[in-house]
mmCIF file of N, CA and C in Angstrom:
data_model
loop_
_atom_site.group_PDB
_atom_site.id
_atom_site.type_symbol
_atom_site.label_atom_id
_atom_site.label_comp_id
_atom_site.label_asym_id
_atom_site.label_seq_id
_atom_site.Cartn_x
_atom_site.Cartn_y
_atom_site.Cartn_z
ATOM 1 N N MET A 1 224.070 8.472 162.637
ATOM 2 C CA MET A 1 222.812 9.007 163.128
ATOM 3 C C MET A 1 221.879 7.871 163.514
ATOM 4 N N SER A 2 220.957 8.194 164.354
ATOM 5 C CA SER A 2 219.999 7.173 164.773
ATOM 6 C C SER A 2 218.856 7.074 163.766
ATOM 7 N N ASP A 3 218.151 5.968 163.871
ATOM 8 C CA ASP A 3 216.996 5.789 162.989
ATOM 9 C C ASP A 3 215.840 6.650 163.480
ATOM 10 N N GLY A 4 214.918 6.917 162.596
ATOM 11 C CA GLY A 4 213.731 7.677 162.955
ATOM 12 C C GLY A 4 213.551 8.880 162.061
ATOM 13 N N LEU A 5 212.562 9.678 162.415
ATOM 14 C CA LEU A 5 212.242 10.871 161.633
ATOM 15 C C LEU A 5 212.789 12.114 162.305
ATOM 16 N N VAL A 6 213.222 13.053 161.488
ATOM 17 C CA VAL A 6 213.791 14.305 161.972
ATOM 18 C C VAL A 6 213.064 15.453 161.285
ATOM 19 N N LEU A 7 212.829 16.523 162.036
ATOM 20 C CA LEU A 7 212.192 17.715 161.473
ATOM 21 C C LEU A 7 213.178 18.414 160.533
ATOM 22 N N VAL A 8 212.777 18.593 159.282
ATOM 23 C CA VAL A 8 213.645 19.286 158.325
ATOM 24 C C VAL A 8 213.107 20.667 157.959
ATOM 25 N N ALA A 9 211.804 20.896 158.122
ATOM 26 C CA ALA A 9 211.233 22.213 157.807
ATOM 27 C C ALA A 9 209.845 22.326 158.414
ATOM 28 N N ARG A 10 209.359 23.542 158.483
ATOM 29 C CA ARG A 10 207.971 23.832 158.883
ATOM 30 C C ARG A 10 207.366 24.718 157.801
ATOM 31 N N ALA A 11 206.106 24.489 157.533
ATOM 32 C CA ALA A 11 205.400 25.310 156.546
ATOM 33 C C ALA A 11 204.132 25.853 157.192
ATOM 34 N N PHE A 12 203.734 27.026 156.775
ATOM 35 C CA PHE A 12 202.544 27.637 157.358
ATOM 36 C C PHE A 12 201.411 27.760 156.355
ATOM 37 N N SER A 13 201.411 26.889 155.353
ATOM 38 C CA SER A 13 200.263 26.700 154.482
ATOM 39 C C SER A 13 200.414 25.334 153.830
ATOM 40 N N VAL A 14 199.287 24.758 153.434
ATOM 41 C CA VAL A 14 199.306 23.431 152.824
ATOM 42 C C VAL A 14 200.084 23.466 151.518
ATOM 43 N N SER A 15 199.923 24.526 150.735
ATOM 44 C CA SER A 15 200.629 24.603 149.452
ATOM 45 C C SER A 15 202.138 24.670 149.644
ATOM 46 N N GLU A 16 202.605 25.414 150.644
ATOM 47 C CA GLU A 16 204.037 25.463 150.932
ATOM 48 C C GLU A 16 204.568 24.088 151.314
ATOM 49 N N ALA A 17 203.821 23.386 152.154
ATOM 50 C CA ALA A 17 204.237 22.056 152.583
ATOM 51 C C ALA A 17 204.349 21.117 151.392
ATOM 52 N N MET A 18 203.396 21.199 150.474
ATOM 53 C CA MET A 18 203.433 20.336 149.298
ATOM 54 C C MET A 18 204.611 20.685 148.376
ATOM 55 N N VAL A 19 204.934 21.968 148.256
ATOM 56 C CA VAL A 19 206.074 22.379 147.432
ATOM 57 C C VAL A 19 207.372 21.848 148.041
ATOM 58 N N ILE A 20 207.522 21.989 149.350
ATOM 59 C CA ILE A 20 208.724 21.484 150.017
ATOM 60 C C ILE A 20 208.828 19.973 149.861
ATOM 61 N N GLN A 21 207.713 19.283 150.060
ATOM 62 C CA GLN A 21 207.718 17.830 149.911
ATOM 63 C C GLN A 21 208.092 17.435 148.481
ATOM 64 N N SER A 22 207.569 18.121 147.498
ATOM 65 C CA SER A 22 207.890 17.829 146.098
ATOM 66 C C SER A 22 209.356 18.118 145.786
ATOM 67 N N MET A 23 209.871 19.215 146.324
ATOM 68 C CA MET A 23 211.258 19.573 146.091
ATOM 69 C C MET A 23 212.195 18.510 146.670
ATOM 70 N N LEU A 24 211.886 18.040 147.860
ATOM 71 C CA LEU A 24 212.719 17.002 148.473
ATOM 72 C C LEU A 24 212.541 15.662 147.764
ATOM 73 N N ALA A 25 211.325 15.359 147.326
ATOM 74 C CA ALA A 25 211.088 14.109 146.594
ATOM 75 C C ALA A 25 211.852 14.092 145.273
ATOM 76 N N ALA A 26 212.006 15.246 144.644
ATOM 77 C CA ALA A 26 212.766 15.330 143.404
ATOM 78 C C ALA A 26 214.235 14.999 143.623
ATOM 79 N N ASN A 27 214.692 15.139 144.879
ATOM 80 C CA ASN A 27 216.064 14.799 145.236
ATOM 81 C C ASN A 27 216.138 13.462 145.966
ATOM 82 N N ASP A 28 215.125 12.610 145.767
ATOM 83 C CA ASP A 28 215.057 11.260 146.344
ATOM 84 C C ASP A 28 215.075 11.247 147.867
ATOM 85 N N ILE A 29 214.417 12.220 148.475
ATOM 86 C CA ILE A 29 214.275 12.248 149.929
ATOM 87 C C ILE A 29 212.793 12.108 150.240
ATOM 88 N N GLU A 30 212.449 11.007 150.889
ATOM 89 C CA GLU A 30 211.045 10.789 151.259
ATOM 90 C C GLU A 30 210.729 11.596 152.515
ATOM 91 N N THR A 31 209.570 12.231 152.510
ATOM 92 C CA THR A 31 209.151 13.036 153.652
ATOM 93 C C THR A 31 207.737 12.663 154.074
ATOM 94 N N VAL A 32 207.432 13.035 155.303
ATOM 95 C CA VAL A 32 206.095 12.842 155.850
ATOM 96 C C VAL A 32 205.621 14.203 156.349
ATOM 97 N N LEU A 33 204.395 14.555 156.016
ATOM 98 C CA LEU A 33 203.824 15.831 156.464
ATOM 99 C C LEU A 33 202.990 15.571 157.713
ATOM 100 N N PHE A 34 203.516 15.979 158.858
ATOM 101 C CA PHE A 34 202.778 15.832 160.106
ATOM 102 C C PHE A 34 201.831 17.015 160.270
ATOM 103 N N ASP A 35 200.689 16.790 160.838
ATOM 104 C CA ASP A 35 199.683 17.815 161.179
ATOM 105 C C ASP A 35 198.939 18.366 159.972
ATOM 106 N N ILE A 36 199.152 17.831 158.786
ATOM 107 C CA ILE A 36 198.465 18.376 157.606
ATOM 108 C C ILE A 36 196.968 18.100 157.680
ATOM 109 N N ASN A 37 196.578 16.954 158.219
ATOM 110 C CA ASN A 37 195.147 16.649 158.329
ATOM 111 C C ASN A 37 194.467 17.550 159.347
ATOM 112 N N THR A 38 195.165 17.863 160.430
ATOM 113 C CA THR A 38 194.617 18.787 161.428
ATOM 114 C C THR A 38 194.393 20.156 160.809
ATOM 115 N N VAL A 39 195.353 20.613 160.022
ATOM 116 C CA VAL A 39 195.252 21.926 159.380
ATOM 117 C C VAL A 39 194.154 21.923 158.327
ATOM 118 N N ASN A 40 193.994 20.811 157.606
ATOM 119 C CA ASN A 40 192.921 20.736 156.615
ATOM 120 C C ASN A 40 191.552 20.796 157.279
ATOM 121 N N LEU A 41 191.417 20.185 158.453
ATOM 122 C CA LEU A 41 190.126 20.203 159.155
ATOM 123 C C LEU A 41 189.859 21.544 159.825
ATOM 124 N N ASP A 42 190.906 22.139 160.398
ATOM 125 C CA ASP A 42 190.740 23.399 161.119
ATOM 126 C C ASP A 42 191.938 24.305 160.836
ATOM 127 N N PRO A 43 191.859 25.144 159.798
ATOM 128 C CA PRO A 43 192.999 25.998 159.445
ATOM 129 C C PRO A 43 193.418 26.946 160.567
ATOM 130 N N GLY A 44 192.511 27.245 161.470
ATOM 131 C CA GLY A 44 192.845 28.114 162.596
ATOM 132 C C GLY A 44 193.861 27.513 163.547
ATOM 133 N N MET A 45 194.039 26.210 163.489
ATOM 134 C CA MET A 45 195.000 25.536 164.356
ATOM 135 C C MET A 45 196.434 25.668 163.852
ATOM 136 N N MET A 46 196.623 26.220 162.668
ATOM 137 C CA MET A 46 197.955 26.299 162.060
ATOM 138 C C MET A 46 198.979 26.921 163.002
ATOM 139 N N LEU A 47 198.664 28.075 163.546
ATOM 140 C CA LEU A 47 199.612 28.746 164.432
ATOM 141 C C LEU A 47 199.700 28.066 165.789
ATOM 142 N N ALA A 48 198.595 27.503 166.263
ATOM 143 C CA ALA A 48 198.587 26.851 167.566
ATOM 144 C C ALA A 48 199.504 25.635 167.610
ATOM 145 N N ILE A 49 199.577 24.891 166.518
ATOM 146 C CA ILE A 49 200.424 23.694 166.501
ATOM 147 C C ILE A 49 201.794 23.967 165.898
ATOM 148 N N GLY A 50 202.058 25.184 165.503
ATOM 149 C CA GLY A 50 203.379 25.533 164.990
ATOM 150 C C GLY A 50 203.592 25.207 163.535
ATOM 151 N N GLY A 51 202.542 25.148 162.766
ATOM 152 C CA GLY A 51 202.667 24.889 161.338
ATOM 153 C C GLY A 51 202.691 23.408 161.012
ATOM 154 N N ILE A 52 202.874 23.119 159.760
ATOM 155 C CA ILE A 52 202.939 21.731 159.280
ATOM 156 C C ILE A 52 204.401 21.302 159.357
ATOM 157 N N ARG A 53 204.652 20.212 160.081
ATOM 158 C CA ARG A 53 206.024 19.714 160.218
ATOM 159 C C ARG A 53 206.353 18.803 159.043
ATOM 160 N N ILE A 54 207.487 19.054 158.410
ATOM 161 C CA ILE A 54 207.958 18.206 157.324
ATOM 162 C C ILE A 54 209.106 17.384 157.896
ATOM 163 N N MET A 55 208.899 16.069 157.967
ATOM 164 C CA MET A 55 209.853 15.170 158.602
ATOM 165 C C MET A 55 210.477 14.270 157.539
ATOM 166 N N ALA A 56 211.758 13.958 157.712
ATOM 167 C CA ALA A 56 212.483 13.048 156.826
ATOM 168 C C ALA A 56 213.249 12.053 157.683
ATOM 169 N N LEU A 57 213.703 10.987 157.069
ATOM 170 C CA LEU A 57 214.519 10.009 157.786
ATOM 171 C C LEU A 57 215.797 10.678 158.280
ATOM 172 N N ALA A 58 216.283 10.230 159.432
ATOM 173 C CA ALA A 58 217.464 10.842 160.036
ATOM 174 C C ALA A 58 218.673 10.787 159.107
ATOM 175 N N GLU A 59 218.814 9.706 158.342
ATOM 176 C CA GLU A 59 219.972 9.592 157.444
ATOM 177 C C GLU A 59 219.904 10.570 156.272
ATOM 178 N N ASP A 60 218.705 11.077 155.951
ATOM 179 C CA ASP A 60 218.539 12.038 154.859
ATOM 180 C C ASP A 60 218.458 13.481 155.345
ATOM 181 N N ALA A 61 218.503 13.680 156.657
ATOM 182 C CA ALA A 61 218.260 15.011 157.217
ATOM 183 C C ALA A 61 219.295 16.035 156.767
ATOM 184 N N ASP A 62 220.571 15.684 156.820
ATOM 185 C CA ASP A 62 221.606 16.652 156.436
ATOM 186 C C ASP A 62 221.460 17.082 154.978
ATOM 187 N N GLU A 63 221.169 16.126 154.103
ATOM 188 C CA GLU A 63 220.977 16.451 152.691
ATOM 189 C C GLU A 63 219.731 17.325 152.500
ATOM 190 N N ALA A 64 218.668 17.023 153.241
ATOM 191 C CA ALA A 64 217.436 17.814 153.148
ATOM 192 C C ALA A 64 217.679 19.245 153.614
ATOM 193 N N TRP A 65 218.424 19.411 154.716
ATOM 194 C CA TRP A 65 218.734 20.765 155.202
ATOM 195 C C TRP A 65 219.580 21.519 154.184
ATOM 196 N N ALA A 66 220.521 20.819 153.536
ATOM 197 C CA ALA A 66 221.353 21.473 152.525
ATOM 198 C C ALA A 66 220.501 21.927 151.336
ATOM 199 N N ILE A 67 219.557 21.096 150.926
ATOM 200 C CA ILE A 67 218.666 21.461 149.819
ATOM 201 C C ILE A 67 217.802 22.654 150.205
ATOM 202 N N MET A 68 217.259 22.625 151.415
ATOM 203 C CA MET A 68 216.421 23.738 151.879
ATOM 204 C C MET A 68 217.245 25.027 151.957
ATOM 205 N N LYS A 69 218.470 24.929 152.466
ATOM 206 C CA LYS A 69 219.331 26.105 152.594
ATOM 207 C C LYS A 69 219.680 26.670 151.217
ATOM 208 N N ALA A 70 219.916 25.783 150.239
ATOM 209 C CA ALA A 70 220.267 26.230 148.892
ATOM 210 C C ALA A 70 219.120 26.976 148.224
ATOM 211 N N HIS A 71 217.891 26.650 148.592
ATOM 212 C CA HIS A 71 216.722 27.295 147.978
ATOM 213 C C HIS A 71 216.190 28.463 148.798
ATOM 214 N N GLN A 72 216.844 28.757 149.897
ATOM 215 C CA GLN A 72 216.395 29.860 150.747
ATOM 216 C C GLN A 72 217.064 31.143 150.281
ATOM 217 N N THR A 73 216.291 32.201 150.183
ATOM 218 C CA THR A 73 216.832 33.480 149.732
ATOM 219 C C THR A 73 217.286 34.302 150.926
ATOM 220 N N GLU A 74 217.977 35.358 150.654
ATOM 221 C CA GLU A 74 218.516 36.232 151.691
ATOM 222 C C GLU A 74 217.506 37.282 152.134
ATOM 223 N N ASP A 75 216.338 36.880 152.560
ATOM 224 C CA ASP A 75 215.292 37.799 153.024
ATOM 225 C C ASP A 75 215.081 38.991 152.091
ATOM 226 N N PRO A 76 214.584 38.758 150.897
ATOM 227 C CA PRO A 76 214.337 39.874 149.984
ATOM 228 C C PRO A 76 213.179 40.732 150.495
ATOM 229 N N GLN A 77 213.192 41.971 150.114
ATOM 230 C CA GLN A 77 212.089 42.845 150.480
ATOM 231 C C GLN A 77 210.847 42.399 149.723
ATOM 232 N N PRO A 78 209.706 42.323 150.395
ATOM 233 C CA PRO A 78 208.487 41.961 149.671
ATOM 234 C C PRO A 78 208.147 43.013 148.624
ATOM 235 N N LEU A 79 207.417 42.599 147.598
ATOM 236 C CA LEU A 79 207.068 43.520 146.525
ATOM 237 C C LEU A 79 206.243 44.691 147.025
ATOM 238 N N SER A 80 205.513 44.485 148.123
ATOM 239 C CA SER A 80 204.659 45.549 148.642
ATOM 240 C C SER A 80 205.396 46.416 149.663
ATOM 241 N N TYR A 81 206.718 46.277 149.771
ATOM 242 C CA TYR A 81 207.465 47.029 150.770
ATOM 243 C C TYR A 81 207.430 48.519 150.477
ATOM 244 N N ASP A 82 207.184 49.264 151.538
ATOM 245 C CA ASP A 82 207.197 50.715 151.452
ATOM 246 C C ASP A 82 207.886 51.203 152.725
ATOM 247 N N PRO A 83 208.844 52.087 152.641
ATOM 248 C CA PRO A 83 209.575 52.502 153.836
ATOM 249 C C PRO A 83 208.760 53.345 154.826
ATOM 250 N N HIS A 84 207.514 53.600 154.532
ATOM 251 C CA HIS A 84 206.686 54.410 155.426
ATOM 252 C C HIS A 84 205.831 53.483 156.301
ATOM 253 N N PRO A 85 206.180 53.320 157.583
ATOM 254 C CA PRO A 85 205.483 52.345 158.424
ATOM 255 C C PRO A 85 204.001 52.652 158.645
ATOM 256 N N ILE A 86 203.617 53.902 158.661
ATOM 257 C CA ILE A 86 202.193 54.224 158.866
ATOM 258 C C ILE A 86 201.376 53.761 157.667
ATOM 259 N N LYS A 87 201.903 53.998 156.472
ATOM 260 C CA LYS A 87 201.222 53.539 155.258
ATOM 261 C C LYS A 87 201.129 52.011 155.249
ATOM 262 N N ASN A 88 202.211 51.333 155.648
ATOM 263 C CA ASN A 88 202.186 49.869 155.732
ATOM 264 C C ASN A 88 201.155 49.400 156.751
ATOM 265 N N GLY A 89 201.070 50.088 157.884
ATOM 266 C CA GLY A 89 200.101 49.722 158.923
ATOM 267 C C GLY A 89 198.667 49.875 158.442
ATOM 268 N N ILE A 90 198.408 50.932 157.690
ATOM 269 C CA ILE A 90 197.063 51.150 157.152
ATOM 270 C C ILE A 90 196.708 50.029 156.174
ATOM 271 N N TRP A 91 197.661 49.695 155.267
ATOM 272 C CA TRP A 91 197.407 48.600 154.327
ATOM 273 C C TRP A 91 197.226 47.268 155.048
ATOM 274 N N ALA A 92 198.031 47.013 156.066
ATOM 275 C CA ALA A 92 197.905 45.761 156.823
ATOM 276 C C ALA A 92 196.536 45.673 157.493
ATOM 277 N N THR A 93 196.059 46.793 158.037
ATOM 278 C CA THR A 93 194.745 46.807 158.686
ATOM 279 C C THR A 93 193.636 46.559 157.672
ATOM 280 N N ILE A 94 193.715 47.209 156.525
ATOM 281 C CA ILE A 94 192.698 47.008 155.478
ATOM 282 C C ILE A 94 192.676 45.554 155.028
ATOM 283 N N LEU A 95 193.845 44.982 154.768
ATOM 284 C CA LEU A 95 193.909 43.588 154.328
ATOM 285 C C LEU A 95 193.412 42.635 155.408
ATOM 286 N N ALA A 96 193.741 42.920 156.673
ATOM 287 C CA ALA A 96 193.271 42.063 157.765
ATOM 288 C C ALA A 96 191.750 42.122 157.881
ATOM 289 N N LEU A 97 191.175 43.294 157.711
ATOM 290 C CA LEU A 97 189.715 43.425 157.776
ATOM 291 C C LEU A 97 189.038 42.697 156.618
ATOM 292 N N MET A 98 189.730 42.590 155.494
ATOM 293 C CA MET A 98 189.180 41.878 154.345
ATOM 294 C C MET A 98 189.363 40.364 154.477
ATOM 295 N N GLY A 99 190.126 39.933 155.486
ATOM 296 C CA GLY A 99 190.326 38.509 155.697
ATOM 297 C C GLY A 99 191.501 37.924 154.932
ATOM 298 N N VAL A 100 192.398 38.770 154.463
ATOM 299 C CA VAL A 100 193.562 38.288 153.731
ATOM 300 C C VAL A 100 194.629 37.866 154.747
ATOM 301 N N PRO A 101 195.127 36.630 154.679
ATOM 302 C CA PRO A 101 196.148 36.196 155.639
ATOM 303 C C PRO A 101 197.493 36.841 155.334
ATOM 304 N N PRO A 102 198.358 36.933 156.346
ATOM 305 C CA PRO A 102 199.686 37.487 156.086
ATOM 306 C C PRO A 102 200.482 36.551 155.193
ATOM 307 N N PRO A 103 201.505 37.046 154.524
ATOM 308 C CA PRO A 103 202.297 36.170 153.658
ATOM 309 C C PRO A 103 202.996 35.103 154.480
ATOM 310 N N ALA A 104 203.008 33.888 153.976
ATOM 311 C CA ALA A 104 203.626 32.777 154.698
ATOM 312 C C ALA A 104 205.111 32.721 154.371
ATOM 313 N N ARG A 105 205.866 32.177 155.298
ATOM 314 C CA ARG A 105 207.295 32.032 155.098
ATOM 315 C C ARG A 105 207.675 30.587 155.361
ATOM 316 N N ILE A 106 208.571 30.075 154.571
ATOM 317 C CA ILE A 106 209.069 28.708 154.758
ATOM 318 C C ILE A 106 210.312 28.797 155.631
ATOM 319 N N LYS A 107 210.272 28.091 156.731
ATOM 320 C CA LYS A 107 211.413 28.077 157.614
ATOM 321 C C LYS A 107 212.259 26.859 157.303
ATOM 322 N N ALA A 108 213.508 27.059 156.994
ATOM 323 C CA ALA A 108 214.381 25.950 156.636
ATOM 324 C C ALA A 108 215.491 25.826 157.654
ATOM 325 N N GLY A 109 216.012 24.665 157.778
ATOM 326 C CA GLY A 109 217.160 24.440 158.651
ATOM 327 C C GLY A 109 216.771 23.741 159.929
ATOM 328 N N LYS A 110 217.761 23.596 160.790
ATOM 329 C CA LYS A 110 217.554 22.894 162.052
ATOM 330 C C LYS A 110 216.785 23.770 163.017
ATOM 331 N N ASP A 111 215.861 23.163 163.775
ATOM 332 C CA ASP A 111 215.122 23.908 164.817
ATOM 333 C C ASP A 111 215.731 23.653 166.160
#
């Protein structure tokens, strides 16, 4: 592999990015959080810039992807799941009006 940094994950909240960075650091993989300062200054930019990029050295990328894949679940149903879409829509509208952000998801693997 070539030298340089490779994207290993994206996070859509600062806390998620820090958890991913800590998880990889525990496995001796150094990472850099790109765009975290932009998100700290203006959280509204999170979606515009595509989240916080978690970058690792190219030689550690395969191991980082394997670690991320091992910790990724098989899309479990959220605890608030209800099979009635109208009821879910009403709850989503109420929460959005209250200013509650949607649940964040950690995207793992190659982009």
